[in-house]
């Protein structure tokens, strides 16, 4: 049984250090990327407060394909360059959206989503997948969340 939990969810640097340690422990030695993404989606869901969607899209061909996640069923395919996810993947950079209604081309998979953070997972200079976080709260994500998920993405680069 795995029993990971943050010791203080209000302390973001600590939360992300503990999240990364737990993700590292969960995925260490496991070569199956889908299994690792599935466990990390569940881990993030339990660790990070105020989310209504947390998961992965994989880059396959010239688009993104839905990967393991927690939350409501979501759009399966997103072309590179479209939406928040396709922008992050196409430009190989994190995209933090304080208000999804003001992001041109935002793809609404869950009408409750108000803010979003998407972080690419880069392997050998190529975006292999993205981590997508949605929140029902406006301006839920800040630079500390982005830094924390970028640290998680760096760990996962060798594990997916
Ligand atoms: N909102 C995303 C689509 C994916 S869902 O949020 C899970 C986007 O605009 O790319």
PDB file of C-alpha atoms and ligand atoms in Angstrom:
ATOM      1  CA  UNK A   1       0.000   0.000   0.000  1.00  0.00           C
ATOM      2  CA  UNK A   2       1.180   3.496  -0.800  1.00  0.00           C
ATOM      3  CA  UNK A   3       0.226   6.223   1.631  1.00  0.00           C
ATOM      4  CA  UNK A   4       1.629   9.539   0.444  1.00  0.00           C
ATOM      5  CA  UNK A   5       0.303  12.817   1.841  1.00  0.00           C
ATOM      6  CA  UNK A   6       1.664  16.350   2.128  1.00  0.00           C
ATOM      7  CA  UNK A   7       2.710  17.382   5.638  1.00  0.00           C
ATOM      8  CA  UNK A   8       1.549  20.997   5.050  1.00  0.00           C
ATOM      9  CA  UNK A   9      -0.364  21.732   1.839  1.00  0.00           C
ATOM     10  CA  UNK A  10      -0.211  25.484   2.560  1.00  0.00           C
ATOM     11  CA  UNK A  11       3.605  25.491   2.297  1.00  0.00           C
ATOM     12  CA  UNK A  12       4.019  25.215  -1.481  1.00  0.00           C
ATOM     13  CA  UNK A  13       7.809  24.753  -1.680  1.00  0.00           C
ATOM     14  CA  UNK A  14       7.531  21.954   0.901  1.00  0.00           C
ATOM     15  CA  UNK A  15       4.473  20.484  -0.847  1.00  0.00           C
ATOM     16  CA  UNK A  16       6.313  20.235  -4.164  1.00  0.00           C
ATOM     17  CA  UNK A  17       9.488  18.852  -2.571  1.00  0.00           C
ATOM     18  CA  UNK A  18       7.384  16.107  -0.981  1.00  0.00           C
ATOM     19  CA  UNK A  19       5.405  15.559  -4.212  1.00  0.00           C
ATOM     20  CA  UNK A  20       8.621  15.128  -6.192  1.00  0.00           C
ATOM     21  CA  UNK A  21      10.093  12.741  -3.608  1.00  0.00           C
ATOM     22  CA  UNK A  22       6.905  10.661  -3.653  1.00  0.00           C
ATOM     23  CA  UNK A  23       6.759  10.642  -7.474  1.00  0.00           C
ATOM     24  CA  UNK A  24      10.397   9.614  -7.616  1.00  0.00           C
ATOM     25  CA  UNK A  25       9.780   6.754  -5.179  1.00  0.00           C
ATOM     26  CA  UNK A  26       6.604   5.629  -6.997  1.00  0.00           C
ATOM     27  CA  UNK A  27       8.158   5.530 -10.464  1.00  0.00           C
ATOM     28  CA  UNK A  28      11.685   4.418  -9.630  1.00  0.00           C
ATOM     29  CA  UNK A  29      12.600   1.211 -11.430  1.00  0.00           C
ATOM     30  CA  UNK A  30       9.310   0.977 -13.344  1.00  0.00           C
ATOM     31  CA  UNK A  31       9.871   1.141 -17.116  1.00  0.00           C
ATOM     32  CA  UNK A  32       6.203   1.396 -18.147  1.00  0.00           C
ATOM     33  CA  UNK A  33       5.456   5.051 -18.817  1.00  0.00           C
ATOM     34  CA  UNK A  34       1.676   4.691 -18.788  1.00  0.00           C
ATOM     35  CA  UNK A  35       1.768   3.004 -15.381  1.00  0.00           C
ATOM     36  CA  UNK A  36       4.014   5.762 -14.069  1.00  0.00           C
ATOM     37  CA  UNK A  37       1.758   8.517 -15.419  1.00  0.00           C
ATOM     38  CA  UNK A  38      -1.291   6.799 -13.903  1.00  0.00           C
ATOM     39  CA  UNK A  39       0.282   6.633 -10.460  1.00  0.00           C
ATOM     40  CA  UNK A  40       1.548  10.210 -10.637  1.00  0.00           C
ATOM     41  CA  UNK A  41      -1.896  11.503 -11.722  1.00  0.00           C
ATOM     42  CA  UNK A  42      -3.384   9.854  -8.637  1.00  0.00           C
ATOM     43  CA  UNK A  43      -0.533  11.182  -6.503  1.00  0.00           C
ATOM     44  CA  UNK A  44      -1.019  14.777  -7.704  1.00  0.00           C
ATOM     45  CA  UNK A  45      -4.785  14.477  -7.187  1.00  0.00           C
ATOM     46  CA  UNK A  46      -4.250  13.545  -3.541  1.00  0.00           C
ATOM     47  CA  UNK A  47      -1.445  16.042  -2.906  1.00  0.00           C
ATOM     48  CA  UNK A  48      -2.387  19.289  -4.605  1.00  0.00           C
ATOM     49  CA  UNK A  49      -5.480  21.117  -3.305  1.00  0.00           C
ATOM     50  CA  UNK A  50      -8.255  22.734  -5.349  1.00  0.00           C
ATOM     51  CA  UNK A  51      -7.961  20.766  -8.589  1.00  0.00           C
ATOM     52  CA  UNK A  52     -10.817  19.473 -10.729  1.00  0.00           C
ATOM     53  CA  UNK A  53      -8.566  17.764 -13.306  1.00  0.00           C
ATOM     54  CA  UNK A  54      -4.993  16.484 -13.165  1.00  0.00           C
ATOM     55  CA  UNK A  55      -3.326  14.350 -15.776  1.00  0.00           C
ATOM     56  CA  UNK A  56      -1.292  13.828 -18.891  1.00  0.00           C
ATOM     57  CA  UNK A  57      -1.517  14.193 -22.630  1.00  0.00           C
ATOM     58  CA  UNK A  58       1.090  12.406 -24.774  1.00  0.00           C
ATOM     59  CA  UNK A  59       2.507  13.818 -27.991  1.00  0.00           C
ATOM     60  CA  UNK A  60       1.696  11.343 -30.746  1.00  0.00           C
ATOM     61  CA  UNK A  61       2.329  12.416 -34.328  1.00  0.00           C
ATOM     62  CA  UNK A  62       1.288  16.043 -34.727  1.00  0.00           C
ATOM     63  CA  UNK A  63      -1.113  16.135 -31.799  1.00  0.00           C
ATOM     64  CA  UNK A  64      -1.779  15.375 -28.169  1.00  0.00           C
ATOM     65  CA  UNK A  65      -3.625  12.241 -27.058  1.00  0.00           C
ATOM     66  CA  UNK A  66      -5.263  11.899 -23.652  1.00  0.00           C
ATOM     67  CA  UNK A  67      -3.207   9.955 -21.117  1.00  0.00           C
ATOM     68  CA  UNK A  68      -3.786   8.874 -17.519  1.00  0.00           C
ATOM     69  CA  UNK A  69      -5.697  11.420 -15.447  1.00  0.00           C
ATOM     70  CA  UNK A  70      -8.001  12.097 -12.507  1.00  0.00           C
ATOM     71  CA  UNK A  71     -11.186  14.094 -12.955  1.00  0.00           C
ATOM     72  CA  UNK A  72     -14.020  14.133 -15.443  1.00  0.00           C
ATOM     73  CA  UNK A  73     -13.693  12.506 -18.880  1.00  0.00           C
ATOM     74  CA  UNK A  74     -11.824  14.902 -21.178  1.00  0.00           C
ATOM     75  CA  UNK A  75     -11.232  15.641 -24.858  1.00  0.00           C
ATOM     76  CA  UNK A  76      -9.167  12.831 -26.333  1.00  0.00           C
ATOM     77  CA  UNK A  77      -7.167  14.590 -29.055  1.00  0.00           C
ATOM     78  CA  UNK A  78      -5.800  18.167 -29.151  1.00  0.00           C
ATOM     79  CA  UNK A  79      -3.824  19.426 -32.175  1.00  0.00           C
ATOM     80  CA  UNK A  80      -0.418  20.971 -31.380  1.00  0.00           C
ATOM     81  CA  UNK A  81      -0.822  24.736 -31.134  1.00  0.00           C
ATOM     82  CA  UNK A  82      -4.440  24.593 -30.005  1.00  0.00           C
ATOM     83  CA  UNK A  83      -5.800  25.242 -26.534  1.00  0.00           C
ATOM     84  CA  UNK A  84      -3.635  25.684 -23.465  1.00  0.00           C
ATOM     85  CA  UNK A  85      -2.241  22.152 -23.779  1.00  0.00           C
ATOM     86  CA  UNK A  86      -1.437  22.406 -27.477  1.00  0.00           C
ATOM     87  CA  UNK A  87       0.212  25.807 -26.941  1.00  0.00           C
ATOM     88  CA  UNK A  88       2.452  24.461 -24.145  1.00  0.00           C
ATOM     89  CA  UNK A  89       3.385  21.394 -26.202  1.00  0.00           C
ATOM     90  CA  UNK A  90       3.885  23.300 -29.455  1.00  0.00           C
ATOM     91  CA  UNK A  91       6.039  25.994 -27.853  1.00  0.00           C
ATOM     92  CA  UNK A  92       7.776  23.666 -25.351  1.00  0.00           C
ATOM     93  CA  UNK A  93       7.074  25.970 -22.429  1.00  0.00           C
ATOM     94  CA  UNK A  94       4.856  26.059 -19.373  1.00  0.00           C
ATOM     95  CA  UNK A  95       1.618  28.002 -19.760  1.00  0.00           C
ATOM     96  CA  UNK A  96      -0.104  29.427 -16.672  1.00  0.00           C
ATOM     97  CA  UNK A  97      -3.619  30.749 -17.277  1.00  0.00           C
ATOM     98  CA  UNK A  98      -5.185  32.756 -14.458  1.00  0.00           C
ATOM     99  CA  UNK A  99      -8.575  32.964 -16.195  1.00  0.00           C
ATOM    100  CA  UNK A 100      -9.357  30.365 -18.832  1.00  0.00           C
ATOM    101  CA  UNK A 101     -12.152  32.545 -20.227  1.00  0.00           C
ATOM    102  CA  UNK A 102      -9.573  35.105 -21.309  1.00  0.00           C
ATOM    103  CA  UNK A 103      -7.253  32.585 -23.033  1.00  0.00           C
ATOM    104  CA  UNK A 104      -8.015  32.620 -26.781  1.00  0.00           C
ATOM    105  CA  UNK A 105      -8.764  29.083 -27.954  1.00  0.00           C
ATOM    106  CA  UNK A 106      -9.068  27.556 -24.499  1.00  0.00           C
ATOM    107  CA  UNK A 107     -10.660  24.102 -24.822  1.00  0.00           C
ATOM    108  CA  UNK A 108     -13.303  23.621 -22.136  1.00  0.00           C
ATOM    109  CA  UNK A 109     -13.341  19.957 -21.128  1.00  0.00           C
ATOM    110  CA  UNK A 110     -14.979  20.757 -17.790  1.00  0.00           C
ATOM    111  CA  UNK A 111     -17.173  23.853 -17.546  1.00  0.00           C
ATOM    112  CA  UNK A 112     -16.132  24.234 -13.898  1.00  0.00           C
ATOM    113  CA  UNK A 113     -12.510  24.988 -14.795  1.00  0.00           C
ATOM    114  CA  UNK A 114     -11.475  28.587 -14.139  1.00  0.00           C
ATOM    115  CA  UNK A 115      -7.670  28.466 -14.166  1.00  0.00           C
ATOM    116  CA  UNK A 116      -5.125  26.112 -15.671  1.00  0.00           C
ATOM    117  CA  UNK A 117      -1.414  25.206 -15.617  1.00  0.00           C
ATOM    118  CA  UNK A 118       0.236  23.126 -18.336  1.00  0.00           C
ATOM    119  CA  UNK A 119       3.871  21.998 -18.090  1.00  0.00           C
ATOM    120  CA  UNK A 120       5.727  20.134 -20.847  1.00  0.00           C
ATOM    121  CA  UNK A 121       7.781  17.007 -20.232  1.00  0.00           C
ATOM    122  CA  UNK A 122      10.830  17.316 -22.457  1.00  0.00           C
ATOM    123  CA  UNK A 123      12.955  14.298 -23.374  1.00  0.00           C
ATOM    124  CA  UNK A 124      16.153  14.855 -25.402  1.00  0.00           C
ATOM    125  CA  UNK A 125      14.945  18.283 -26.482  1.00  0.00           C
ATOM    126  CA  UNK A 126      11.547  17.036 -27.650  1.00  0.00           C
ATOM    127  CA  UNK A 127       8.203  17.437 -25.874  1.00  0.00           C
ATOM    128  CA  UNK A 128       7.008  13.908 -25.148  1.00  0.00           C
ATOM    129  CA  UNK A 129       3.978  14.721 -22.980  1.00  0.00           C
ATOM    130  CA  UNK A 130       2.406  17.501 -20.946  1.00  0.00           C
ATOM    131  CA  UNK A 131       1.074  17.673 -17.403  1.00  0.00           C
ATOM    132  CA  UNK A 132      -2.284  19.482 -17.279  1.00  0.00           C
ATOM    133  CA  UNK A 133      -3.814  20.882 -14.082  1.00  0.00           C
ATOM    134  CA  UNK A 134      -7.248  22.499 -13.956  1.00  0.00           C
ATOM    135  CA  UNK A 135      -8.837  24.298 -11.013  1.00  0.00           C
ATOM    136  CA  UNK A 136     -12.355  25.565 -10.338  1.00  0.00           C
ATOM    137  CA  UNK A 137     -10.746  28.575  -8.598  1.00  0.00           C
ATOM    138  CA  UNK A 138      -9.665  31.629 -10.600  1.00  0.00           C
ATOM    139  CA  UNK A 139      -5.927  32.406 -10.362  1.00  0.00           C
ATOM    140  CA  UNK A 140      -5.324  29.106  -8.538  1.00  0.00           C
ATOM    141  CA  UNK A 141      -1.765  28.667  -9.898  1.00  0.00           C
ATOM    142  CA  UNK A 142       1.299  30.870  -9.403  1.00  0.00           C
ATOM    143  CA  UNK A 143       5.041  30.760 -10.076  1.00  0.00           C
ATOM    144  CA  UNK A 144       5.607  28.351  -7.166  1.00  0.00           C
ATOM    145  CA  UNK A 145       3.131  25.878  -8.657  1.00  0.00           C
ATOM    146  CA  UNK A 146       4.787  26.236 -12.067  1.00  0.00           C
ATOM    147  CA  UNK A 147       8.260  25.693 -10.575  1.00  0.00           C
ATOM    148  CA  UNK A 148       6.991  22.686  -8.612  1.00  0.00           C
ATOM    149  CA  UNK A 149       5.422  21.008 -11.621  1.00  0.00           C
ATOM    150  CA  UNK A 150       8.478  21.756 -13.756  1.00  0.00           C
ATOM    151  CA  UNK A 151      10.562  19.917 -11.141  1.00  0.00           C
ATOM    152  CA  UNK A 152       8.091  17.016 -11.324  1.00  0.00           C
ATOM    153  CA  UNK A 153       8.283  17.048 -15.142  1.00  0.00           C
ATOM    154  CA  UNK A 154      12.077  16.823 -14.970  1.00  0.00           C
ATOM    155  CA  UNK A 155      11.833  13.697 -12.795  1.00  0.00           C
ATOM    156  CA  UNK A 156       9.254  12.111 -15.093  1.00  0.00           C
ATOM    157  CA  UNK A 157      11.229  12.790 -18.280  1.00  0.00           C
ATOM    158  CA  UNK A 158      13.214   9.609 -17.758  1.00  0.00           C
ATOM    159  CA  UNK A 159      10.224   7.603 -16.519  1.00  0.00           C
ATOM    160  CA  UNK A 160       7.535   7.927 -19.216  1.00  0.00           C
TER     161      UNK A 160
HETATM  162  N1  LIG B   1      -8.258  23.046 -21.237  1.00  0.00           N
HETATM  163  C1  LIG B   1      -7.323  22.304 -22.055  1.00  0.00           C
HETATM  164  C2  LIG B   1      -7.938  21.023 -22.571  1.00  0.00           C
HETATM  165  C3  LIG B   1      -7.690  19.833 -21.713  1.00  0.00           C
HETATM  166  S1  LIG B   1      -8.699  19.743 -20.389  1.00  0.00           S
HETATM  167  O1  LIG B   1      -8.557  20.933 -19.569  1.00  0.00           O
HETATM  168  C4  LIG B   1      -8.447  18.391 -19.531  1.00  0.00           C
HETATM  169  C5  LIG B   1      -6.806  23.156 -23.194  1.00  0.00           C
HETATM  170  O2  LIG B   1      -7.297  24.266 -23.414  1.00  0.00           O
HETATM  171  O3  LIG B   1      -5.911  22.711 -23.883  1.00  0.00           O
END
